XYZ file of C-alpha atoms in Angstrom:
603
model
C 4.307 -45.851 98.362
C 2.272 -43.168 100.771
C 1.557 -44.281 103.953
C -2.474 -43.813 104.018
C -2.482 -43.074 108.001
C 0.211 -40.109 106.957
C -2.268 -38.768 104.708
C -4.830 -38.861 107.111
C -3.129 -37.034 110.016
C -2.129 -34.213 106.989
C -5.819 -34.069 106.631
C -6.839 -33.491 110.119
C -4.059 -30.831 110.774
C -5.330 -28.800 107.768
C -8.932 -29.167 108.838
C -7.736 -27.719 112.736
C -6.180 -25.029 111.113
C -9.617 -24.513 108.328
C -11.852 -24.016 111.666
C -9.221 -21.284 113.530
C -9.332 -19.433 110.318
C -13.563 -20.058 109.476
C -12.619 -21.835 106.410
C -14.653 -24.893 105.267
C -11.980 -25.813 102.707
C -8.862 -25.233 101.031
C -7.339 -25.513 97.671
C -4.210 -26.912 96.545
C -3.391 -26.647 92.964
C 0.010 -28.156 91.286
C 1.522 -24.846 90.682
C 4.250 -22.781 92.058
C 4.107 -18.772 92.025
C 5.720 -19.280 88.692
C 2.788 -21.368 87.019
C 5.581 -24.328 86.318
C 4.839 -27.796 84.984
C 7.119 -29.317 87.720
C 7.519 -27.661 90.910
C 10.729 -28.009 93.555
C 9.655 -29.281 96.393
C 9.283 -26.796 98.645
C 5.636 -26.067 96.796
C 4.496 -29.679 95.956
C 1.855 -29.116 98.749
C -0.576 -31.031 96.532
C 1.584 -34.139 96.538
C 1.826 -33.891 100.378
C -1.502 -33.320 101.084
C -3.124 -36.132 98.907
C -0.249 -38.921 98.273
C -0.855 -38.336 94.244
C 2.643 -37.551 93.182
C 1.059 -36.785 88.880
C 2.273 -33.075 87.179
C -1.187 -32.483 86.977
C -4.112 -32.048 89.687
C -5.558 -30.337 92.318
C -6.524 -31.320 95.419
C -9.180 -29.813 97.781
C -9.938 -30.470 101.424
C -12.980 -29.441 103.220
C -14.525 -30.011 107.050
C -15.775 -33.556 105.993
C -14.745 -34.532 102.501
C -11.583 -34.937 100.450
C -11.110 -34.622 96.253
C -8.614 -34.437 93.453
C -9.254 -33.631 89.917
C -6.797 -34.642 87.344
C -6.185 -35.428 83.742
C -6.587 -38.358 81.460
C -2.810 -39.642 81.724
C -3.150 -40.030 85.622
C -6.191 -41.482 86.138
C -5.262 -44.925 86.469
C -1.954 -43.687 88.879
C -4.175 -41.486 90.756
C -6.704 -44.511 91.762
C -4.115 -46.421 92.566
C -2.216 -43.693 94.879
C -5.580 -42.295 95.812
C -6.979 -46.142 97.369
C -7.128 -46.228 101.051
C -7.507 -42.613 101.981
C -10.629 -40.675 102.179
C -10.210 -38.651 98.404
C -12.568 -39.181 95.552
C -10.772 -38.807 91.862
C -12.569 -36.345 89.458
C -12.104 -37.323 86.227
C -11.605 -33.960 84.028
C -13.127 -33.314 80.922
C -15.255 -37.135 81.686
C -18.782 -36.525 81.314
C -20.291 -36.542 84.785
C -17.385 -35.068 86.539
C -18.577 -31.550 88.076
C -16.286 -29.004 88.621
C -13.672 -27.667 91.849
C -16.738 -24.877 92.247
C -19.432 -27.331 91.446
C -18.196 -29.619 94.059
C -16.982 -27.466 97.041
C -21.096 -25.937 96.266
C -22.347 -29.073 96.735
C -19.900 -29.866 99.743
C -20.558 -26.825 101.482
C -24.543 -26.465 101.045
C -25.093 -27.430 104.870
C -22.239 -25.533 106.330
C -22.195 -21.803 108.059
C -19.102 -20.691 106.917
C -19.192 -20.298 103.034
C -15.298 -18.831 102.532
C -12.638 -21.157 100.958
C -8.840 -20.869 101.044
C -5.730 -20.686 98.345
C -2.793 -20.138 98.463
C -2.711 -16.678 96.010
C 1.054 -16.856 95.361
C 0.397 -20.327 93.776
C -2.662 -19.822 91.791
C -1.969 -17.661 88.452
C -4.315 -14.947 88.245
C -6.706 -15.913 85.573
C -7.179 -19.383 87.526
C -7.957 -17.865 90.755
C -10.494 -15.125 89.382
C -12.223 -17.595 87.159
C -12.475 -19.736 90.555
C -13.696 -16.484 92.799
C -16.490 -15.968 89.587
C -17.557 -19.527 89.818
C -17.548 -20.175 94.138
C -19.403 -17.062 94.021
C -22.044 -18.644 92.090
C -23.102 -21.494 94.217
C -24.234 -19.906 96.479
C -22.254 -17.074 97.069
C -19.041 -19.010 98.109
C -15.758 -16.486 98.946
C -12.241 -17.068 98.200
C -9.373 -15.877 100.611
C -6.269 -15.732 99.182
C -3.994 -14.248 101.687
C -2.891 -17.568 103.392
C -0.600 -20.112 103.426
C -1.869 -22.978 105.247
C 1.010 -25.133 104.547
C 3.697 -22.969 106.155
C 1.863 -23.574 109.323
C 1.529 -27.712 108.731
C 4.322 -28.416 106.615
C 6.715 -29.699 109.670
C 10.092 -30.433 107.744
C 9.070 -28.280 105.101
C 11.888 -28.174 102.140
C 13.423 -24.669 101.739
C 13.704 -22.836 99.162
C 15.887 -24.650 96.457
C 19.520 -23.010 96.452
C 21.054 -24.107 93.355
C 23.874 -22.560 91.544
C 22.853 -20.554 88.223
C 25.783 -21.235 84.980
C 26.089 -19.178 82.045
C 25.097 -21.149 78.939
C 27.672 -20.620 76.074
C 26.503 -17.957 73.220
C 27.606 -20.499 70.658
C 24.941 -23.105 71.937
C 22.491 -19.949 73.001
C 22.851 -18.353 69.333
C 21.530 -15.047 70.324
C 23.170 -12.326 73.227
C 21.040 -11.065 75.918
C 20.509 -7.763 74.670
C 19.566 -9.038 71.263
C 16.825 -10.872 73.092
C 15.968 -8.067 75.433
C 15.614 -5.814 72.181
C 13.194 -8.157 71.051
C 11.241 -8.858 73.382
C 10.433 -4.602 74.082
C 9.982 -4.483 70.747
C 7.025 -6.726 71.265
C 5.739 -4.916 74.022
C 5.517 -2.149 72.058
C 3.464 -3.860 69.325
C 1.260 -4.850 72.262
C 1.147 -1.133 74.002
C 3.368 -2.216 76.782
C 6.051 -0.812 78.684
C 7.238 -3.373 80.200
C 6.535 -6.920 81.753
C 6.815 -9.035 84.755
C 8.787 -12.313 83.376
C 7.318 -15.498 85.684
C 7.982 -18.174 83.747
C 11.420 -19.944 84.941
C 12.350 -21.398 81.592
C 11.459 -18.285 79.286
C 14.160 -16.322 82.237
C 16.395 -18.498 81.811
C 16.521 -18.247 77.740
C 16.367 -14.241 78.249
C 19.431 -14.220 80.264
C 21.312 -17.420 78.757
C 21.518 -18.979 82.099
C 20.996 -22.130 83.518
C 19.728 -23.661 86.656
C 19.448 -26.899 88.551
C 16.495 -25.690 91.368
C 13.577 -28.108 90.139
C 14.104 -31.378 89.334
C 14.943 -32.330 85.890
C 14.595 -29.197 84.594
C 17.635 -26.493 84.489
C 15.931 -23.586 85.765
C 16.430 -21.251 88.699
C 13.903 -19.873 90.986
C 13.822 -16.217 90.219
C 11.370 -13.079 88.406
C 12.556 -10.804 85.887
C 10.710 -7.336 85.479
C 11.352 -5.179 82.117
C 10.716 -1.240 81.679
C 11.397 0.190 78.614
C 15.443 1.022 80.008
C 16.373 -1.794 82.059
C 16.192 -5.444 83.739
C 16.147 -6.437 86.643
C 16.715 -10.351 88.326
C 14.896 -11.224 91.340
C 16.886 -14.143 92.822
C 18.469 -15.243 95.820
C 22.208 -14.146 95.144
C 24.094 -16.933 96.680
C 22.808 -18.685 93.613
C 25.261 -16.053 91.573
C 28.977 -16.818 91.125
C 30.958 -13.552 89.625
C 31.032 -14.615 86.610
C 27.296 -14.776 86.466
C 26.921 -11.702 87.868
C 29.642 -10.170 85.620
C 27.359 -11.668 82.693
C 24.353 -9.665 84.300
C 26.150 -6.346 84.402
C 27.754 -6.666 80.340
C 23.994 -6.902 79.657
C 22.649 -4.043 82.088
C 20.460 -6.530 84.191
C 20.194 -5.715 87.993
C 20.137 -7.818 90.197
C 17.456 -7.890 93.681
C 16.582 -10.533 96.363
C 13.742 -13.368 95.234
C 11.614 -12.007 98.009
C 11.485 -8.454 96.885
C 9.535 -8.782 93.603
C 6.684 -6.944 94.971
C 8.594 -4.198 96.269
C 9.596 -4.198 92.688
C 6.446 -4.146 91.552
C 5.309 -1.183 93.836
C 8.023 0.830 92.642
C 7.262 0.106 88.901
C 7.543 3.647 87.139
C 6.191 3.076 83.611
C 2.834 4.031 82.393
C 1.947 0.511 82.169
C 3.131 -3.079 82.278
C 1.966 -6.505 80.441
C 1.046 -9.321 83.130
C 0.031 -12.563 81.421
C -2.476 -13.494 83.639
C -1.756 -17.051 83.347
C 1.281 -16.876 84.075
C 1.549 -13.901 86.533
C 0.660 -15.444 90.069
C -3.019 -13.907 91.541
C -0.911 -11.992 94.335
C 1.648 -10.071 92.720
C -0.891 -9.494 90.107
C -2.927 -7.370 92.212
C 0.271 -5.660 93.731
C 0.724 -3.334 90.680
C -0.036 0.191 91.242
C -0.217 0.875 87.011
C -2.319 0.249 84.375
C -2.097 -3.652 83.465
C -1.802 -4.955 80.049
C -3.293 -7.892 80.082
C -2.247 -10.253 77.558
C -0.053 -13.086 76.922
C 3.538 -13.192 77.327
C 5.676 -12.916 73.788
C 8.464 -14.605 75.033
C 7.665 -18.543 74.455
C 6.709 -17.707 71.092
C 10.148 -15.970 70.723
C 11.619 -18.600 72.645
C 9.284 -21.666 70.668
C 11.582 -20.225 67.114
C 15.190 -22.101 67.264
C 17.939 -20.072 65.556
C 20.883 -21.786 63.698
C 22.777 -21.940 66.586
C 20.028 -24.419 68.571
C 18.665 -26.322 65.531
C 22.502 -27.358 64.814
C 22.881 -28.058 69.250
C 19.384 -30.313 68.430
C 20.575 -32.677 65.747
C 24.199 -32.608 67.471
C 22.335 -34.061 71.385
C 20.017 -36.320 68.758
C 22.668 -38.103 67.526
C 24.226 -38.905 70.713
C 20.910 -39.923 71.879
C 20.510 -41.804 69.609
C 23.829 -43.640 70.258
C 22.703 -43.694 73.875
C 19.615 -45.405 72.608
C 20.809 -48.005 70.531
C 23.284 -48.866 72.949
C 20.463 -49.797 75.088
C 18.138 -51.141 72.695
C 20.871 -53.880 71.865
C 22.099 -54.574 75.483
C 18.326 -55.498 76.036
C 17.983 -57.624 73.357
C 21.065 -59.400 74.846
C 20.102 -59.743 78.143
C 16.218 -60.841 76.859
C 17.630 -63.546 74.847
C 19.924 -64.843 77.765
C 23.040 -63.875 76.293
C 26.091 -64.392 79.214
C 27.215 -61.231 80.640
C 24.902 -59.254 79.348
C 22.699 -58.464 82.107
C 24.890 -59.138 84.956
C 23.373 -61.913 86.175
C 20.670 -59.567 87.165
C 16.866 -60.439 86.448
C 15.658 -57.171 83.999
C 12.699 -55.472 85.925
C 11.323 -52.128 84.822
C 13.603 -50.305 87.197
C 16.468 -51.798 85.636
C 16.705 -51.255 82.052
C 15.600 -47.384 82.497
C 18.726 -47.428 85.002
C 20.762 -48.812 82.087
C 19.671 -46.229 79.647
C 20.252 -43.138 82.072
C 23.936 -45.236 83.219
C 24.355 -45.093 79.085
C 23.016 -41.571 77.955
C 25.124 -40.617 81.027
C 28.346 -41.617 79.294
C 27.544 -39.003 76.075
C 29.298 -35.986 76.230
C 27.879 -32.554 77.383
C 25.150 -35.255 79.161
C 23.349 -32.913 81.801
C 21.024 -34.920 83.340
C 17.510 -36.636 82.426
C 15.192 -34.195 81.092
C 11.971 -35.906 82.752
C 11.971 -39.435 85.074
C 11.973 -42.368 82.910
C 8.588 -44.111 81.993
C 9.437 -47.686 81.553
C 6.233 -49.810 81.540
C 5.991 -53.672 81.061
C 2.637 -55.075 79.905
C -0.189 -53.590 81.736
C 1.618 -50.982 83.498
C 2.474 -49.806 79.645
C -1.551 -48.856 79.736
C -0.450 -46.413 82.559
C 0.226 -42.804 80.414
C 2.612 -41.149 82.541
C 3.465 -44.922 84.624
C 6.684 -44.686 87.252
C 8.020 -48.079 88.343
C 8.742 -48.249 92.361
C 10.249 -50.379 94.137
C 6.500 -51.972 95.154
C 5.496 -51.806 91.469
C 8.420 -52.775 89.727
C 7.615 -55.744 87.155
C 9.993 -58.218 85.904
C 10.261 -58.507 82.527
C 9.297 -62.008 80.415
C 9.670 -62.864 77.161
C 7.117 -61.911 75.680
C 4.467 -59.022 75.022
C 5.782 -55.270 75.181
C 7.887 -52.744 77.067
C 7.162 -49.137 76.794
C 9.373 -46.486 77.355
C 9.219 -42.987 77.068
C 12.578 -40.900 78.151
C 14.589 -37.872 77.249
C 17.583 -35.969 78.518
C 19.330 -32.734 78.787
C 22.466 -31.915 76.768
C 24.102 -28.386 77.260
C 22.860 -28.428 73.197
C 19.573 -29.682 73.037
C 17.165 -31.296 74.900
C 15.307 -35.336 73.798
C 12.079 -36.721 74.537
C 11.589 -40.233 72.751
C 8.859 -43.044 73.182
C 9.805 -46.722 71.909
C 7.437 -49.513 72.450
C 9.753 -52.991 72.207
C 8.561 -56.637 71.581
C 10.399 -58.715 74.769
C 8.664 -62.094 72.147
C 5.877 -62.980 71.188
C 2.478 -60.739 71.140
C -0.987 -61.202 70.500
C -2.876 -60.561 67.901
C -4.630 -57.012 69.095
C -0.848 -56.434 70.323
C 0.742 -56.594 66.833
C -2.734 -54.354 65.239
C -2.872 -51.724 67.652
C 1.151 -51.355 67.306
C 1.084 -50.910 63.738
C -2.035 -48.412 63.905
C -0.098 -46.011 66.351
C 3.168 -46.547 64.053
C 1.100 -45.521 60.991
C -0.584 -42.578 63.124
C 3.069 -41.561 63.922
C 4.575 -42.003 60.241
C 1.264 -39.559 58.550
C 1.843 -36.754 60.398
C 5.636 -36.709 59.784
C 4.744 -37.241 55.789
C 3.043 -34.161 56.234
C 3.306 -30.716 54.248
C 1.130 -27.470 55.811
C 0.350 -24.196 55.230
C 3.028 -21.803 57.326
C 0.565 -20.289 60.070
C -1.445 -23.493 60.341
C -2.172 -24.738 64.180
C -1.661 -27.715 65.733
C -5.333 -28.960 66.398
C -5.775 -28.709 62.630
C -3.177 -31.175 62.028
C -3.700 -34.070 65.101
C -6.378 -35.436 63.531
C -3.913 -36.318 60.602
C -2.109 -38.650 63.240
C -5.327 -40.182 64.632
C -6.845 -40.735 61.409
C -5.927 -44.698 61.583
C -7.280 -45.562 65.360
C -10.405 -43.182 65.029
C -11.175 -45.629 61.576
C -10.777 -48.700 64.134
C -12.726 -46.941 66.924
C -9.318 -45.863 69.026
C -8.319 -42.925 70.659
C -6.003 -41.731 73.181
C -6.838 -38.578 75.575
C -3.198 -36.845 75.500
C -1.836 -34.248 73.328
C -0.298 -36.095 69.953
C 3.227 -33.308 70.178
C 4.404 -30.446 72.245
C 7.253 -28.568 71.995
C 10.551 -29.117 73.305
C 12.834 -26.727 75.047
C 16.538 -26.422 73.552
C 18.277 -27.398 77.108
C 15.221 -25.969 78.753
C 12.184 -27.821 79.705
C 11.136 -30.789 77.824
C 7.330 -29.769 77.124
C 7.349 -26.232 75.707
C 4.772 -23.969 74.055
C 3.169 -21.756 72.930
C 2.180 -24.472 70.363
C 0.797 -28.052 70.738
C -0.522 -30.734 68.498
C -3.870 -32.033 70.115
C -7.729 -32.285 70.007
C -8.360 -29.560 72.231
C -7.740 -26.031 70.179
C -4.808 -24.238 70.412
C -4.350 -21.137 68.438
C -0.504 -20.744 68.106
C 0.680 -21.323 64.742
C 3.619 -23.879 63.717
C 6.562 -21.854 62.410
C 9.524 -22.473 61.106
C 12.351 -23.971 63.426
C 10.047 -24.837 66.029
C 10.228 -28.329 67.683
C 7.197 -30.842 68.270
C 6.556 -34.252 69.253
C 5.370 -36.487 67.266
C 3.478 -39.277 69.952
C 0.094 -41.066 69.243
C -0.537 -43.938 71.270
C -3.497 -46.161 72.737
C -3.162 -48.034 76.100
C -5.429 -50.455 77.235
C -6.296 -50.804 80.888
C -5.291 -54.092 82.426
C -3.502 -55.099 78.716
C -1.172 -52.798 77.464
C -0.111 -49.901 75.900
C 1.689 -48.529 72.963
C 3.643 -45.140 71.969
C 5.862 -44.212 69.268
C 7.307 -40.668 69.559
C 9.953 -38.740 67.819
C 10.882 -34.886 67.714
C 10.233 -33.053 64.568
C 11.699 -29.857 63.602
C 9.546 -27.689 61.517
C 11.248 -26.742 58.233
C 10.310 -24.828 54.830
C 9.026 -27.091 52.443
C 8.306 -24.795 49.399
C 6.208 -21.374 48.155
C 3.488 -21.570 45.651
C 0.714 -19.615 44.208
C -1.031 -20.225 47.310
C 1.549 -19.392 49.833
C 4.410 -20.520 52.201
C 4.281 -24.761 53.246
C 6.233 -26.644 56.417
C 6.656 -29.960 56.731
C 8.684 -31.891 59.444
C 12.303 -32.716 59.583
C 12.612 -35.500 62.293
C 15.621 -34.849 64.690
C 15.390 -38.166 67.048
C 17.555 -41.023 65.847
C 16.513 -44.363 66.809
C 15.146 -47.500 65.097
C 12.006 -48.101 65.643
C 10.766 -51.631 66.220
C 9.509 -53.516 63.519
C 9.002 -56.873 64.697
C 4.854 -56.225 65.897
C 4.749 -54.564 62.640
C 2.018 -55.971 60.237
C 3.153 -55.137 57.401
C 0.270 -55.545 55.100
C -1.634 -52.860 57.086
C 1.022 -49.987 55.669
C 0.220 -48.165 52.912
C 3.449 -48.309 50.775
C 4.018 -44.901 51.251
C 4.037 -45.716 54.764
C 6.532 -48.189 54.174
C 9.295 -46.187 52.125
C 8.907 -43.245 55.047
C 9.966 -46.139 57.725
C 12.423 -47.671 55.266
C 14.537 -44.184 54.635
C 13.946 -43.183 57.985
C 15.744 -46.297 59.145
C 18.328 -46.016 56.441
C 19.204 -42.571 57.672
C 19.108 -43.697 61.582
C 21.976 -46.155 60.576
C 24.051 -43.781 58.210
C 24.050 -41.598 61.127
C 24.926 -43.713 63.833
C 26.676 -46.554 62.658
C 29.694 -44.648 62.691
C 29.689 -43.628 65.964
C 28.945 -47.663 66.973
C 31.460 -50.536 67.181
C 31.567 -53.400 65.070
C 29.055 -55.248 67.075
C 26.844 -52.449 67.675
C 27.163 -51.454 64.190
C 26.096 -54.926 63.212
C 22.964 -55.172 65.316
C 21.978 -51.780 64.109
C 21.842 -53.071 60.550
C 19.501 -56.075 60.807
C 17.091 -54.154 62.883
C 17.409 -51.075 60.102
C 17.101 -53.620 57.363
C 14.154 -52.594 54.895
C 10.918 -53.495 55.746
């Protein structure tokens, strides 16, 4: 846990350094200058600044006040990590909650100075004009952008990560570089473009079919990669580079610079134009390019979102040993729950402990490359927490009785998993056993269903939601995202959720599949799979998808009320289950095997 008095003194050194500069506050989004999800840790200035360790936030400081805005799946982590020092948590998207510009207006009404800090190489460029536009309005508020504050407060600092970058095998890649490279300038060119400025670690990493380990739990490598219309060229610290690496580089024409000369890069730029996705593209280097901008998305993640044979086959090969992994697990808990000997060690099963297990167990699959994001494993109440991390303070022992929730994934060099399974430890309530079998039917209808090729996700979530919204539930998270084939676990362009998103499901694209409700104080359920889209047939009235599901795991049925499953419902749960032990049991020993059949066993 944060020490609250550390927080504090982080506070007051920011606001000595806010009054040398005429600041009245500063901003600290999640981001790093490539726009990632999860950061290393020489940019998590957010997390050092506030305490609130959640993907998701921002935090700003001024002369005499303290806040941090974040999403719906922290904002019971953030109160709790937020209690005892001086921020106030801004609930997005809750009615009431006024915005970063709304707030610092308010904040700064009485003050001389009216000029505000970021950071410009962490704030994408879209972000930090939309904020100039809106500070401007109350009140005619200014944003500098040319500092950062933390390199002159951060004592101890991390470096730079320095992590080796591996070649990832064209028979799990399925495409060469300069197929990839072709295809990607031949989207520029349908977008006017001469080239681009690549930000986005994961989508350089599938360009170059390489592999990282600089952020945590992710197998990326710090880096930019700028495109003309002839060549490619890395920005990365070469240490990072054995010679095979850069021998793999050269077959494929890609140059190679140092990380911190990407804006000399950009200066020199000789093309008429080049495409910066603005939300992707950090504000700085945006505004370093000396030619006309195109400014549009990037086309690589919805290159990148399409699997080819070569990654659907690497999916379904890391699902089944996941799903080995999983059952593994599943059955050494049911052991140890019921007080078999031996089977917990004499050890007293906490919520630290059994997601140990399962990462000792996935760790023993072949090509196993590490977890793909940390472990959720709530008990009870904490199960109510979206995005919940045990610590060592927080860490609940497990009874027997209501349910454990956990949510996990990991990388193999072939694919990449992302599973939710909510478990009975004995008996449940009533509202445990109903709300369980309303996210489980939730889950099941939108894997039953068949679409029209170019539909979007938002028109298909409320397919999954359809049972809690008829009982007056809801959850605030996205119902699927996309996952990364040994690249990041949440991947887009496309999503399933309320909120629109315009990127059409294709063909051989992965999505989640993960409805849930969680209620404070009580509990909380989840059920997710991963779903590859598939063709499903062509009629009069055009191309249909539906879903193939990839993940391989029995899902619980003893909080299932049965009678509240429609019977097609029912026969999707029974094959699935069927198929989860025709595919695994032969991987299994007897034992295993046997266990796997009675909780497989029709419905």
């Amino acid at each position: 846990m944060k020490n609250d008095g550390v927080i504090a003194e982080r506070i007051a050194l920011l606001r000595e350094e806010l009054r040398r500069e005429h600041l009245s506050a500063f901003i600290f989004p999640t981001s790093d200058p490539h726009q990632s999800e999860y950061t290393a840790d020489h940019w998590k200035g957010r997390e050092w600044i506030s305490g609130f360790d959640g993907s998701a936030g921002t935090a700003v400081v001024t002369l005499k006040s303290a806040a941090l805005w974040t999403d719906s799946r922290y904002f019971i982590a953030a109160r709790q990590q937020l209690e005892g020092t001086e921020y106030q948590l801004m609930k997005e998207k809750i009615d009431g909650t006024p915005t970063i510009a709304q707030w610092i207006g308010s904040e700064l009404a009485d003050m001389d100075d009216k000029e505000v800090g970021i950071d410009g190489m962490v704030g994408a460029a879209a972000m930090v004009e939309q904020l100039k536009g809106d500070l401007q309005r109350q009140g005619g508020i200014t944003l500098r952008t040319n500092m950062d504050v933390l390199g002159r407060i951060w004592t101890g600092r991390p470096p730079l990560p320095t992590g080796q970058v591996v070649i990832q095998p064209l028979e799990l890649a399925g495409e060469a570089v300069d197929g990839k490279l072709a295809r990607i300038r031949q989207a520029l060119r349908e977008q006017h473009a001469d080239g681009m400025l690549m930000a986005a670690l994961d989508d350089i990493a599938w360009t170059l079919n390489l592999r990282g380990s600089d952020i945590h739990c992710c197998p990326l490598f710090v880096s930019y990669l700028l495109i003309d219309t002839r060549q490619a060229t890395l920005y990365v610290d070469r240490t990072k580079l054995g010679d095979d690496v850069v021998a793999h580089l050269q077959r494929y024409g890609v140059s190679i610079d140092g990380y911190e000369r990407v804006g000399e890069g950009l200066k020199a730029y000789f093309e008429y134009n080049i495409l910066l996705d603005p939300d992707e593209v950090n504000y700085t280097l945006y505004n370093m390019v000396g030619r006309e901008v195109v400014r549009q998305p990037s086309p690589v993640p919805a290159l990148k979102a399409v699997k080819n044979a070569a990654e659907q086959k690497g999916f379904r090969r890391a699902m089944l040993r996941d799903g080995v992994a999983m059952v593994k697990w599943l059955r050494w808990l049911d052991r140890a729950m019921a007080g078999e000997e031996g089977a917990a060690g004499g050890v007293r099963l906490s919520e630290i402990s059994v997601a140990d297990r399962l990462e000792q167990l996935r760790s023993e699959q072949p090509l196993y490359r590490g977890l793909s994001f940390d472990t959720i494993a709530g008990y009870e109440q904490h199960g109510a927490i979206v995005h919940y991390e045990a610590t060592p303070e927080t860490d609940a022992v497990l009874e027997r009785k209501g349910l454990l929730l956990v949510d996990s994934g990991a990388h193999y060099q072939d694919g990449t998993t992302d599973i939710t399974r909510t478990i009975a430890l004995g008996p449940l309530t009533d509202e445990q056993r109903r709300v369980y079998t309303l996210v489980l039917k939730g889950h099941i209808q939108l894997q039953l269903l068949q679409f029209p090729d170019g539909a979007t996700g938002t028109q298909l979530d409320a397919i999954a939601r359809r049972p809690l919204w008829q009982e007056g539930l809801n959850f605030l998270h996205g119902t699927g995202h996309g996952v990364g084939a040994y690249l990041n676990v949440h991947e887009g362009p496309h999503q399933i959720r309320m909120e629109y998103r315009g990127a059409p499901l294709r063909a051989g694209m992965t999505v989640t599949d993960e409805p849930g409700i969680y209620l404070e104080g009580r509990f909380g359920v989840r059920i997710e799979n991963v779903l590859l889209v598939v063709p499903a047939q062509e009629t009069e009235c055009g191309r249909f998808l539906k879903f193939e599901t990839l993940t391989l795991c029995p899902i619980d049925t003893r909080p299932v009320i049965a009678d509240m499953l429609t019977g097609e419902e029912r026969r999707w749960l029974n094959e699935y289950h069927q198929r989860v032990y025709e595919k695994l049991s032969p991987r299994l020993d007897s034992g295993e095997q046997e266990w796997l059949r009675r909780v497989t066993k029709p419905l």
